[in-house]
Short mmCIF file of C-alpha atoms in Angstrom, two decimals:
data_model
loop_
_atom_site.label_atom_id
_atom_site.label_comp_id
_atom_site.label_asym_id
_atom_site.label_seq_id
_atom_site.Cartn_x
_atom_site.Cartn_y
_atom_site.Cartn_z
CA UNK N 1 -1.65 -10.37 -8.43
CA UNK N 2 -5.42 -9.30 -9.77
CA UNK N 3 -6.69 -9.64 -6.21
CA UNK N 4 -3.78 -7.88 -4.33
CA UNK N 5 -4.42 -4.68 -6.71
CA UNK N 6 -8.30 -4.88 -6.16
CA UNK N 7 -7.83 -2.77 -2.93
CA UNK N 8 -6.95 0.40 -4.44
CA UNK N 9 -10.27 1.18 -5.74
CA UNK N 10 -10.90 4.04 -8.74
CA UNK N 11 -8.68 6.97 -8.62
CA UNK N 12 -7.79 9.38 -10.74
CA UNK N 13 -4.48 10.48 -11.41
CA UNK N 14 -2.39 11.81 -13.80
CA UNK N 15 1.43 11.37 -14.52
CA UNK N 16 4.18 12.09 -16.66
CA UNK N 17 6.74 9.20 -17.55
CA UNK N 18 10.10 10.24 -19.22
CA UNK N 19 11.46 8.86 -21.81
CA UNK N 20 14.01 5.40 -22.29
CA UNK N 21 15.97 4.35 -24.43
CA UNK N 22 18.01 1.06 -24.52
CA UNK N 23 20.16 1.35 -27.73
CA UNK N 24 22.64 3.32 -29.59
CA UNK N 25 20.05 3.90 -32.08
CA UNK N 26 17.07 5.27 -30.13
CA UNK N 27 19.68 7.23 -28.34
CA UNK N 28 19.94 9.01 -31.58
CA UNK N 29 16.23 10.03 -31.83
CA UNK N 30 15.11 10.00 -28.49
CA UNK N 31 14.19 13.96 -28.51
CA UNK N 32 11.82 13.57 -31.60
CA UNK N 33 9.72 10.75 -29.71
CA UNK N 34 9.90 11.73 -26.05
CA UNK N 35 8.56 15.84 -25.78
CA UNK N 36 5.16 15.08 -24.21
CA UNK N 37 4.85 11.89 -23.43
CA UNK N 38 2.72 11.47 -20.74
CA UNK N 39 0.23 8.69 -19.59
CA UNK N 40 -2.82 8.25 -17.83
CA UNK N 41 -3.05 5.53 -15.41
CA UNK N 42 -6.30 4.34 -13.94
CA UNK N 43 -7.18 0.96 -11.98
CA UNK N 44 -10.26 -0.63 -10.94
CA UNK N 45 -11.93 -1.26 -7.79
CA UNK N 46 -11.74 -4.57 -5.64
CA UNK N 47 -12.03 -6.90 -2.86
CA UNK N 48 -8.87 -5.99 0.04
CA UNK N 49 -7.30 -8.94 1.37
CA UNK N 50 -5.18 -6.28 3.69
CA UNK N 51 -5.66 -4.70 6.93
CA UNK N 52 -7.49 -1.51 5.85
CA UNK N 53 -9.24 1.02 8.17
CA UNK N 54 -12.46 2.52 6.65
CA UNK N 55 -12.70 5.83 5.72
CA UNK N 56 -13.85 8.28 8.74
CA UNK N 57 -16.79 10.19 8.62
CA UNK N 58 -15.15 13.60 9.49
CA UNK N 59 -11.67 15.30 10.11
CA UNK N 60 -11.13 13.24 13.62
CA UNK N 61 23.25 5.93 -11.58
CA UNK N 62 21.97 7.29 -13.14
CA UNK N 63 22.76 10.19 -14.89
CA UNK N 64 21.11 12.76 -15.81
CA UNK N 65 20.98 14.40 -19.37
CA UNK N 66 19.88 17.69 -20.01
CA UNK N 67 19.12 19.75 -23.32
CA UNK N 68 19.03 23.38 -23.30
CA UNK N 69 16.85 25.36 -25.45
CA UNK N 70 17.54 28.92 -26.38
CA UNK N 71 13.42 29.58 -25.06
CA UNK N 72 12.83 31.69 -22.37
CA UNK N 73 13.11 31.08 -19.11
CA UNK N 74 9.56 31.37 -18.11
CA UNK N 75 7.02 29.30 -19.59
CA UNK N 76 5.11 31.46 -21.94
CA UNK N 77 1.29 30.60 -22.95
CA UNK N 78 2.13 29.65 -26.42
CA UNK N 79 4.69 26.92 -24.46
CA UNK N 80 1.76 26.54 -22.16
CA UNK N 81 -0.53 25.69 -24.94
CA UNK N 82 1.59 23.64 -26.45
CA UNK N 83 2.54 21.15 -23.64
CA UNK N 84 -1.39 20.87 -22.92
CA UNK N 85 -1.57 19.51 -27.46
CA UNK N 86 0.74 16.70 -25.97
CA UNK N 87 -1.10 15.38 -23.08
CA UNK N 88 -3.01 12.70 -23.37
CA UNK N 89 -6.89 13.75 -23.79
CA UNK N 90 -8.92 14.33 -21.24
CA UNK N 91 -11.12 11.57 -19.52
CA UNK N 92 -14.76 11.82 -18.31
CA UNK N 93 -14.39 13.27 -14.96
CA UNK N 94 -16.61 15.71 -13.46
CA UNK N 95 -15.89 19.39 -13.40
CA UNK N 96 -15.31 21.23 -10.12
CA UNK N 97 -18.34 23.01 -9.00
CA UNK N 98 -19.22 25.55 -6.34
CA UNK N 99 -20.94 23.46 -4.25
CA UNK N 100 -17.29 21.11 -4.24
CA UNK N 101 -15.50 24.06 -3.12
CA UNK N 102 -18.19 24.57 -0.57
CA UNK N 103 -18.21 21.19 1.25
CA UNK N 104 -13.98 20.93 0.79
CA UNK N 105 -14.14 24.75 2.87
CA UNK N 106 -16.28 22.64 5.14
CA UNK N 107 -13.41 19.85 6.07
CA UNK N 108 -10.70 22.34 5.26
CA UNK N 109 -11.32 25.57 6.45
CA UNK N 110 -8.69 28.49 5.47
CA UNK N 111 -7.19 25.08 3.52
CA UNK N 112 -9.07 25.54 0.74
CA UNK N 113 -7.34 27.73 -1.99
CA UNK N 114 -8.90 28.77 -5.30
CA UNK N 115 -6.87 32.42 -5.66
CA UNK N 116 -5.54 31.76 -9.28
CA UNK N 117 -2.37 34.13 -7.71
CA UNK N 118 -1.73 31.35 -5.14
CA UNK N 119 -2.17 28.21 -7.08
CA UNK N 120 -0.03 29.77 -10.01
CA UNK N 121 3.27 27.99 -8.31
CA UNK N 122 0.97 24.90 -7.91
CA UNK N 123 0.01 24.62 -11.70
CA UNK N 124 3.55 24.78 -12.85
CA UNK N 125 6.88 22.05 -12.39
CA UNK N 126 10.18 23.34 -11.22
CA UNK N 127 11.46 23.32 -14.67
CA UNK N 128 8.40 25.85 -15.96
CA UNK N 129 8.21 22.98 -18.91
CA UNK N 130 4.51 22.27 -17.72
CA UNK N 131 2.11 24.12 -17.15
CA UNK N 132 -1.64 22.93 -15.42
CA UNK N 133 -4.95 24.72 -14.94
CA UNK N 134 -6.35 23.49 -11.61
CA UNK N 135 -8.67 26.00 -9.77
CA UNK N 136 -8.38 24.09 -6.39
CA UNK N 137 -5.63 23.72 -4.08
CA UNK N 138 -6.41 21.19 -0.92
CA UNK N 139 -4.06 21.35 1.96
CA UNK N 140 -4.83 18.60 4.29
CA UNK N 141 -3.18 18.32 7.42
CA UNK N 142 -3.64 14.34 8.73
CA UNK N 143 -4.67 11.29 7.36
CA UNK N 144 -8.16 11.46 8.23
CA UNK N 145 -8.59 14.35 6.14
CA UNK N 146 -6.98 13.53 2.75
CA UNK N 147 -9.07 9.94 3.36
CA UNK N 148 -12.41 12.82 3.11
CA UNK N 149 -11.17 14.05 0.11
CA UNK N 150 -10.00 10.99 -1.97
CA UNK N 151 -13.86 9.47 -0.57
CA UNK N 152 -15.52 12.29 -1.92
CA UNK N 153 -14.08 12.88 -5.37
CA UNK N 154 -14.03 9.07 -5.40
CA UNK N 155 -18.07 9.65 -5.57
CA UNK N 156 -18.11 12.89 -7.47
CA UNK N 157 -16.06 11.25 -10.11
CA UNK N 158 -13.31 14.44 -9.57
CA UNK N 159 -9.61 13.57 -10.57
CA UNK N 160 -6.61 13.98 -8.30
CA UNK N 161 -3.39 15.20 -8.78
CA UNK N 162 -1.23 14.74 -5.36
CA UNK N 163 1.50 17.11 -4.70
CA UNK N 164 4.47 17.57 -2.80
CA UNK N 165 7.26 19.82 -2.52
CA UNK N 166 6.88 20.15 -6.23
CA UNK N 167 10.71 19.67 -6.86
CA UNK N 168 10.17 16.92 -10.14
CA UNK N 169 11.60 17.69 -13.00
CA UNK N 170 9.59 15.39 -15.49
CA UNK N 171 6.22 17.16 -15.00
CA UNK N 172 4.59 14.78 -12.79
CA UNK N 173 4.16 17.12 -9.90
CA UNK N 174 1.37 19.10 -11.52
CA UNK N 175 -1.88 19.35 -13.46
CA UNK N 176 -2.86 18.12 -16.89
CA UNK N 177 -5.49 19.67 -17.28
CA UNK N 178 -8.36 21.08 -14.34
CA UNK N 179 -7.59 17.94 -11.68
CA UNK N 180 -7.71 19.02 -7.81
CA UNK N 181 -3.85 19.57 -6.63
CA UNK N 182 -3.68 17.35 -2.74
CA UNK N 183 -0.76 19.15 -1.37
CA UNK N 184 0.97 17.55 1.71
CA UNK N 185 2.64 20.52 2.61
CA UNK N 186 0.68 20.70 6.04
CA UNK N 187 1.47 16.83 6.90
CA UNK N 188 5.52 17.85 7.81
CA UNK N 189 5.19 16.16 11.55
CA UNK N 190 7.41 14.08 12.92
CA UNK N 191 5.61 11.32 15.01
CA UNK N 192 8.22 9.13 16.56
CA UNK N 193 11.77 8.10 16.83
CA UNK N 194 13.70 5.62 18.32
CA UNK N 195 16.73 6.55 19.41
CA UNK N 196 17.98 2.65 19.47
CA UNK N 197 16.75 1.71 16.43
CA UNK N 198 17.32 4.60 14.65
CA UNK N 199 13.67 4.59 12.88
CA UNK N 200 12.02 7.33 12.26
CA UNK N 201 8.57 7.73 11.71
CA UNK N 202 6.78 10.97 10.16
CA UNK N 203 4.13 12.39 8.02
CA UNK N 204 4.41 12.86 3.67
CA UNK N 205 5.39 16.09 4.12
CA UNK N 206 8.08 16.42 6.20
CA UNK N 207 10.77 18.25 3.99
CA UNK N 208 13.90 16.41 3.72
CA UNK N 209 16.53 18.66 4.77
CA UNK N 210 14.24 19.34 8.22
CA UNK N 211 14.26 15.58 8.94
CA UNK N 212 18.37 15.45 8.47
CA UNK N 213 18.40 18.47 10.62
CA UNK N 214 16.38 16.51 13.55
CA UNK N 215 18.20 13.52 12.49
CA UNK N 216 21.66 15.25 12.77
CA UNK N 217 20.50 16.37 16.57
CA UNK N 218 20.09 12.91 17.51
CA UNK N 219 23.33 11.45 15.71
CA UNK N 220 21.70 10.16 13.10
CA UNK N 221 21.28 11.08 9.41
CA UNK N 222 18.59 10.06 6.02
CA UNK N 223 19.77 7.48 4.56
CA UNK N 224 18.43 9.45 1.70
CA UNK N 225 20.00 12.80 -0.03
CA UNK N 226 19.14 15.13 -3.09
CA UNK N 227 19.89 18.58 -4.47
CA UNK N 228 16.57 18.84 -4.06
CA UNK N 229 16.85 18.68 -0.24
CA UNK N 230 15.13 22.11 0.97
CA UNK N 231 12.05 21.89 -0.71
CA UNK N 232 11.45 18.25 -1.24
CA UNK N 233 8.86 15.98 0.62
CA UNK N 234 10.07 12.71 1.68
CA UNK N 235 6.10 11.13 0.53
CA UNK N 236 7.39 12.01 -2.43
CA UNK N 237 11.01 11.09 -2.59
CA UNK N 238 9.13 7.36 -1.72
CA UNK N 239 6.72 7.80 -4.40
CA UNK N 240 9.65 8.74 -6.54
CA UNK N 241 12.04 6.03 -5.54
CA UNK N 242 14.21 8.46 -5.94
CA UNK N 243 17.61 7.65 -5.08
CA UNK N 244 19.75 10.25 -4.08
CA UNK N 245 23.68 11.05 -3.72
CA UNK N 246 23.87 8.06 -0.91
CA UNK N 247 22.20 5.38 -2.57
CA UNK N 248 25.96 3.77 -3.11
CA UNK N 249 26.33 3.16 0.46
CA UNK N 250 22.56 2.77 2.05
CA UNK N 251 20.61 1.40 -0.94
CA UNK N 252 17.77 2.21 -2.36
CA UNK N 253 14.54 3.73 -0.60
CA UNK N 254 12.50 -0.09 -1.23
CA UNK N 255 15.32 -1.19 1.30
CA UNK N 256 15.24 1.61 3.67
CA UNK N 257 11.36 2.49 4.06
CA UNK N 258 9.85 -0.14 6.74
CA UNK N 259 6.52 0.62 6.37
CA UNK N 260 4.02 3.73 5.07
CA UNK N 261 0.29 4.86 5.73
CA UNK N 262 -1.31 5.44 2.55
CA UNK N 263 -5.33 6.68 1.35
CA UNK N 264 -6.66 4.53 -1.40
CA UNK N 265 -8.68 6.74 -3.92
CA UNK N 266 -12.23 5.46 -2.40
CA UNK N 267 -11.14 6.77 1.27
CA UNK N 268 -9.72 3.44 2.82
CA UNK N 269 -6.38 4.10 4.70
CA UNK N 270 -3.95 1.21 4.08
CA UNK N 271 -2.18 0.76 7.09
CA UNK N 272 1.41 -0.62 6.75
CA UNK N 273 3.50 1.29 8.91
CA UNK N 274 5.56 -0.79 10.31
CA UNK N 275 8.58 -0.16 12.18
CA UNK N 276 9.93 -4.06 12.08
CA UNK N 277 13.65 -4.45 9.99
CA UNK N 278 12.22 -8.28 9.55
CA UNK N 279 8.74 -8.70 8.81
CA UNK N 280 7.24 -11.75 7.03
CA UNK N 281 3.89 -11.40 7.57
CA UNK N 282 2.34 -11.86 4.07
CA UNK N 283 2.11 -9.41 1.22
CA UNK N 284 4.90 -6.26 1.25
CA UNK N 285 2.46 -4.42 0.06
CA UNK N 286 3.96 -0.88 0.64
CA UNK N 287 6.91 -2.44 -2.18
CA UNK N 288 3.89 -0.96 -4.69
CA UNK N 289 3.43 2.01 -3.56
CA UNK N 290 7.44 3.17 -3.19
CA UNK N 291 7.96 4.38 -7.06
CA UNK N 292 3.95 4.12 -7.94
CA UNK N 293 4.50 8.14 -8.79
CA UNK N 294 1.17 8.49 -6.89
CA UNK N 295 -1.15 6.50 -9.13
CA UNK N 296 -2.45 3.76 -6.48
CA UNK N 297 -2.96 6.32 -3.45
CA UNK N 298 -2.08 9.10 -1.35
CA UNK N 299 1.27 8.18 1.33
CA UNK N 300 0.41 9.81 4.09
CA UNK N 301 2.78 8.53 6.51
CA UNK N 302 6.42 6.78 6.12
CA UNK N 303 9.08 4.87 8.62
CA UNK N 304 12.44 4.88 7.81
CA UNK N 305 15.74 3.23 8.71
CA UNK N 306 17.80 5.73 9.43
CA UNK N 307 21.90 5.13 9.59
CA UNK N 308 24.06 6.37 12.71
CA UNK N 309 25.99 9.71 12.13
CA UNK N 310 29.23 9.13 10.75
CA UNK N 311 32.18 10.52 12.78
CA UNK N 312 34.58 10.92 9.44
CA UNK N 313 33.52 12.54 6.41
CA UNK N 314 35.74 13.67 3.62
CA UNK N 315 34.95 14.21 0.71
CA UNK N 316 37.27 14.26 -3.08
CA UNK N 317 36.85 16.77 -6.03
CA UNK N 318 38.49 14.98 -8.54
CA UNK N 319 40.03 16.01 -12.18
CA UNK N 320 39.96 13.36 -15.43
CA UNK N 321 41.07 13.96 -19.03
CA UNK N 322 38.63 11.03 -20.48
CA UNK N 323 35.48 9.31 -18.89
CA UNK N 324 37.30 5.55 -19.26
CA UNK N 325 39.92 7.82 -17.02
CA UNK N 326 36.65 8.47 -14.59
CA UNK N 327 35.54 4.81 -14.63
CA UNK N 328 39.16 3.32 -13.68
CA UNK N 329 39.21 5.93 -10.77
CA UNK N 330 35.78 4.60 -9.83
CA UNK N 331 37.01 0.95 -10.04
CA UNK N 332 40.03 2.23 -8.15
CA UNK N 333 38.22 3.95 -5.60
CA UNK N 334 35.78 1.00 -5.04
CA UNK N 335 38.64 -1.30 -4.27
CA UNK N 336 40.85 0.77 -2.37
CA UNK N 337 38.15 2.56 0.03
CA UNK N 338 35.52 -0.70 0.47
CA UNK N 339 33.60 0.37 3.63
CA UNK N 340 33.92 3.94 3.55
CA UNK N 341 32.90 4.83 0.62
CA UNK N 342 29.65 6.92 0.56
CA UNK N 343 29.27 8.62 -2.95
CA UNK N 344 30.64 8.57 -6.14
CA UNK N 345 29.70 11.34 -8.77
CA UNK N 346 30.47 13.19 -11.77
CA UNK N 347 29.79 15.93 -13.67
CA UNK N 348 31.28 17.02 -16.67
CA UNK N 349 33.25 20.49 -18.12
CA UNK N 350 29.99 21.97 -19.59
CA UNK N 351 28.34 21.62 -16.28
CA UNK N 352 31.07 23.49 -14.81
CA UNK N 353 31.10 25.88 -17.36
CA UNK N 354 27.06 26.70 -16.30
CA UNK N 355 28.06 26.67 -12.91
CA UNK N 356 31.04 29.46 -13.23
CA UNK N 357 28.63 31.86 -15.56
CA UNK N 358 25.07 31.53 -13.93
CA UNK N 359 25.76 30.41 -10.65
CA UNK N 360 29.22 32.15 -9.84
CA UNK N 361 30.98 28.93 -8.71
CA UNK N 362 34.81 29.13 -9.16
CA UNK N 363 36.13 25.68 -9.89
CA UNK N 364 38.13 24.53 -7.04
CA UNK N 365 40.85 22.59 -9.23
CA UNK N 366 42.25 23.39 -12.99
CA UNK N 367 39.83 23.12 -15.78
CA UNK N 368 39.22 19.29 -16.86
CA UNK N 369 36.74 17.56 -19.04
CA UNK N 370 35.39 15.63 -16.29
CA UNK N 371 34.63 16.27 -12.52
CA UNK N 372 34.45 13.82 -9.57
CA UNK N 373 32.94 13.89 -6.15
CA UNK N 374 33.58 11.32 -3.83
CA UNK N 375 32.47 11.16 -0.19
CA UNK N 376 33.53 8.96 2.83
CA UNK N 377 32.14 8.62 5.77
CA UNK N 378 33.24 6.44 8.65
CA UNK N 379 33.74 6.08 12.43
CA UNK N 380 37.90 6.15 12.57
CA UNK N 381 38.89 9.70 11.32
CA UNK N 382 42.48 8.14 11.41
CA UNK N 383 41.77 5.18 9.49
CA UNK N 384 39.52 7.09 6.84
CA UNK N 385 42.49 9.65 6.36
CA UNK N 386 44.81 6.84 5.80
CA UNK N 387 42.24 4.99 3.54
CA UNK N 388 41.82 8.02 1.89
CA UNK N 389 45.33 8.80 1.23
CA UNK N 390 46.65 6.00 -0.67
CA UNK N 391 43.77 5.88 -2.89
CA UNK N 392 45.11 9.22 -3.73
CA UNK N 393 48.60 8.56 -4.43
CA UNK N 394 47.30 5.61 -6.53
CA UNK N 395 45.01 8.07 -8.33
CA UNK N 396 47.66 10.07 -9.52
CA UNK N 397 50.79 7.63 -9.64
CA UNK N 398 48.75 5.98 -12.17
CA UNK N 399 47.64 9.39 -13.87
CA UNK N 400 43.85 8.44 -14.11
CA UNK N 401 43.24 11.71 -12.09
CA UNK N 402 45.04 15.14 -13.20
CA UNK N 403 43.60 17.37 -10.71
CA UNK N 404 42.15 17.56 -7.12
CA UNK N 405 41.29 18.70 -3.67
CA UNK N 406 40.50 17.01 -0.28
CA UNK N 407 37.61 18.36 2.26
CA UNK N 408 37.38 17.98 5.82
CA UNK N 409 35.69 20.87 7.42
CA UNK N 410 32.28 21.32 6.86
CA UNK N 411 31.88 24.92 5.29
CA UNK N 412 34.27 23.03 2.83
CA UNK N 413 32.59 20.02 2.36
CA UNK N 414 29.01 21.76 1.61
CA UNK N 415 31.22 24.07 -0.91
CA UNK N 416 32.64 21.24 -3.04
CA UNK N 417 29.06 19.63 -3.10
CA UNK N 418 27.40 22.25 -4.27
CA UNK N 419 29.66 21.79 -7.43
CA UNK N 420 27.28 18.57 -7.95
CA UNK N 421 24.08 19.40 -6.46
CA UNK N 422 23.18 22.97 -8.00
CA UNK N 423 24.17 21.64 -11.67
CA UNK N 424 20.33 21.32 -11.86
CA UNK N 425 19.89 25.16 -10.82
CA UNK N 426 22.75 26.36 -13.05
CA UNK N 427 20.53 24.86 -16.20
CA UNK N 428 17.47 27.02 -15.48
CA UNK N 429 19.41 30.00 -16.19
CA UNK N 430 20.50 28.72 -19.76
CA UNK N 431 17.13 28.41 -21.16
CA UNK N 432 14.45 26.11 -21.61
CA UNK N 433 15.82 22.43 -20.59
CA UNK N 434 14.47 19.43 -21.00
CA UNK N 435 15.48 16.70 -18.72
CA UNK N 436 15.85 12.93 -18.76
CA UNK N 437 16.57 10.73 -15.74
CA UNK N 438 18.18 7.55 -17.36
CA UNK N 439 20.78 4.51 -16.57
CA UNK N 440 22.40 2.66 -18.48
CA UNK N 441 25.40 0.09 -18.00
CA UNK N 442 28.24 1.97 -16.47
CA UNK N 443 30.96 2.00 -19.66
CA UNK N 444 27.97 3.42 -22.38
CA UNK N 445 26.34 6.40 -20.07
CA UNK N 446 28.34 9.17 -21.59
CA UNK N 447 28.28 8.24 -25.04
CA UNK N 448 24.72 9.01 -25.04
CA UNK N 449 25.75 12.13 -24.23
CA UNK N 450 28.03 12.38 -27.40
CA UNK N 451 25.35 11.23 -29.37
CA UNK N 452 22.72 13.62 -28.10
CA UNK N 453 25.54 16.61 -29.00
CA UNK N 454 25.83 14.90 -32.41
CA UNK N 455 22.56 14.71 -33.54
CA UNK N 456 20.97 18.19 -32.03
CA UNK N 457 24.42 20.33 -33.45
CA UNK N 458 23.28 23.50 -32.73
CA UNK N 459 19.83 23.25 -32.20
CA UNK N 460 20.64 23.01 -28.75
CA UNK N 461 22.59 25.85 -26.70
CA UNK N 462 23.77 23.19 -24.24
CA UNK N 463 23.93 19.18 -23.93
CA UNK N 464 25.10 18.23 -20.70
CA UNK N 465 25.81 14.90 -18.71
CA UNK N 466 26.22 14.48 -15.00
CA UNK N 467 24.70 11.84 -12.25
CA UNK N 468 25.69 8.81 -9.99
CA UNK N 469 28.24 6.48 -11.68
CA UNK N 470 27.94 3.55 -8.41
CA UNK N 471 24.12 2.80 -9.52
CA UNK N 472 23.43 2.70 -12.86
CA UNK N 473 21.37 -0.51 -12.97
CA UNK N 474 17.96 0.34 -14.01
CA UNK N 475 16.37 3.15 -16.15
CA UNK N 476 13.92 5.50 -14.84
#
């Protein structure tokens, strides 16, 4: 394992890791230990034992717990200051100097940004918990360039902080302290797709929601699907491993991604972009780069399995009086819809209660402690409807459902969803949040959700607890 690591060379990175806990006990105190925590990965240089090209000479189930503060919205310098006392101290790198910015205007002309007005959005995460104070803002647009950039500060001993769409909500996205932002917002080009295969292959920065458009066109779809959608980059949904709203039908992204391009921190491009289902040719050696959070390199590039459209989708907004109510309609669901079942989440009463005030969503069944959407998606409209059907009757013949509505057209559909996927959205409004991205086994998720509400009291305007229910097998 020492020698397959020895080909990602020195790079410098920051990232921010949130916090886990694994008992009913840490639940309890998992605020007081996990504001700030962050970490500072670094690894050393090596021998490859991979195909890598050389650097070129010139341009050729989790669920989700949230606790609102009664702070303002926008981060404020003293909040500013303070989330810079809890980062980790700074290491030895080199300052930026004018003669940097000079030879990065030479590779990346117009691409080089160092207006403190235009890298304001850069220096701060979607949240506004974290707040950076880079002064440069690269925007490469291929692979040859970011492998000039990564060579460079490689040499110049300048630390890297790679950047996406910027959506992250645990700070990772951003600056610690002065590091050079990498944005792949330039790299959004689709290079190939085949139509029989359904793979896709494309550049970091495609955003997702423009690759399901294109996808869409061609009968196909992402096996991959966030809130997050519009402004996310799919390099760093696989940096992420982020999972998504269809994870319970098309797996995870280790399963789905075939192969990815990525720039080591001296410059080499590792090239693993395959477009093979079954490869066994040695070392899966893109496996360590899907959820590295862009510590061992830059993706650059990514292929994709990509499912057929669906020709039925439906999808359930669901009512329950408990959460054990919740999990027997999940088991229920599970056994009684098999094949077609695409997604499976829930939110609960104070997340609708966000929604109605700050987001003016009316809540398309009576007022319930716990919410459910459920999505199918199949290629026999009749068979899905009947599916579909008796699972409902059993729902509420056996009263573990109190509530619902049923969604076939698509203004419809995208209306119920949005009851799930702007939950994140409706918190920004309440104050300042803190977030944390956790999964535990399926029967305990809520109560640490009880227990947060128990210990903060009212120290906290809101404690809320919504996410996937199908996937809850490991903790991010």
């Amino acid at each position: 394992m020492t020698e397959i690591l020895n080909i990602f060379g020195n790079i410098y990175l920051f990232i921010y890791f949130s916090f886990s806990c694994t008992s009913k006990a840490s639940m309890a105190g998992i605020l007081r230990r996990a504001f700030g925590l962050k970490q500072t990965l670094r690894f050393a240089k090596v021998s490859p034992p991979c195909r890598l090209l050389a650097p070129e000479n010139n341009s050729a189930a989790s669920c989700n717990l949230y606790v609102s503060g009664s702070g303002a919205r926008a981060l404020t310098t003293k909040k500013a200051e303070k989330s810079k006392s809890a980062a980790p101290e700074r290491l030895p790198f080199s300052r930026v100097t004018e003669e940097d910015v000079e030879y990065f205007r030479s590779i990346l002309p117009g691409r080089t940004i160092t207006d403190p007005d235009l890298l304001e959005s850069n220096n701060v995460d979607w949240l506004k918990s974290v707040k950076g104070s880079s002064e440069v803002l690269l925007r490469p647009q291929t692979t040859a360039e970011v492998s000039q950039i990564l060579r460079y500060c490689n040499s110049r001993n300048l630390a890297v902080n790679p950047q996406g769409g910027n959506t992250g909500l645990v700070g990772g996205s951003v600056p610690v302290y002065d590091e050079i932002i990498l944005s792949t917002s330039l790299m959004n080009n689709v290079l190939s797709f085949d139509g029989v295969s359904g793979i896709l292959t494309c550049q970091a920065g495609c955003v997702l929601e423009n690759l399901s458009l294109y996808l869409e066109e061609r009968d196909y779809i992402m096996p991959l699907d966030l809130g997050a959608k519009g402004s996310c980059h799919i390099g760093g949904n696989v940096a992420t491993n982020a999972g998504g709203l269809r994870l319970l039908r098309y797996g995870s992204l280790r399963g789905t991604v075939l192969g990815l391009e990525v720039v080591l921190a001296d410059g080499r491009v590792l090239d693993c972009l395959a477009t093979l289902r079954k490869d066994n040719t040695g070392y899966d050696l893109k496996q360590l780069f899907i959820g590295s959070e862009g510590t061992l390199g830059v993706i650059t590039a990514v292929s994709i399995l990509c499912p057929r459209k669906p020709v039925s989708v439906n999808v359930v907004f669901l009512g329950c009086e408990t959460f054990e109510q919740l999990l027997k309609t999940f088991q229920l669901c599970r056994g009684m819809l098999g094949e077609i079942l695409s997604a499976f989440e829930f939110l609960d009463s104070e997340c609708m209660r966000l929604l109605n005030t700050h987001l003016k969503l009316p809540n398309p069944i009576s007022d319930c402690p716990f919410y459910i959407v459920i999505e199918t998606a199949g290629s026999d409209p009749n068979h899905d409807s009947e599916k579909l059907h008796h699972f409902l009757e059993e729902a509420m013949n056996t009263c573990v459902v109190t509530d619902g509505t049923v969604a076939t057209e698509k203004s419809k559909i995208k209306a119920l969803w949005s009851m799930r996927e702007r939950v994140t959205e409706a918190l920004t409004h309440d104050g300042f949040t803190y977030k944390y991205d956790i999964s535990l086994p399926v029967e305990q998720i809520y109560q640490l959700v009880t227990d947060m509400r128990a210990h903060l009291g009212d120290r906290a305007r809101s404690v809320v607890g919504y996410g996937h229910v199908g996937v809850l097998s490991a903790w991010t």
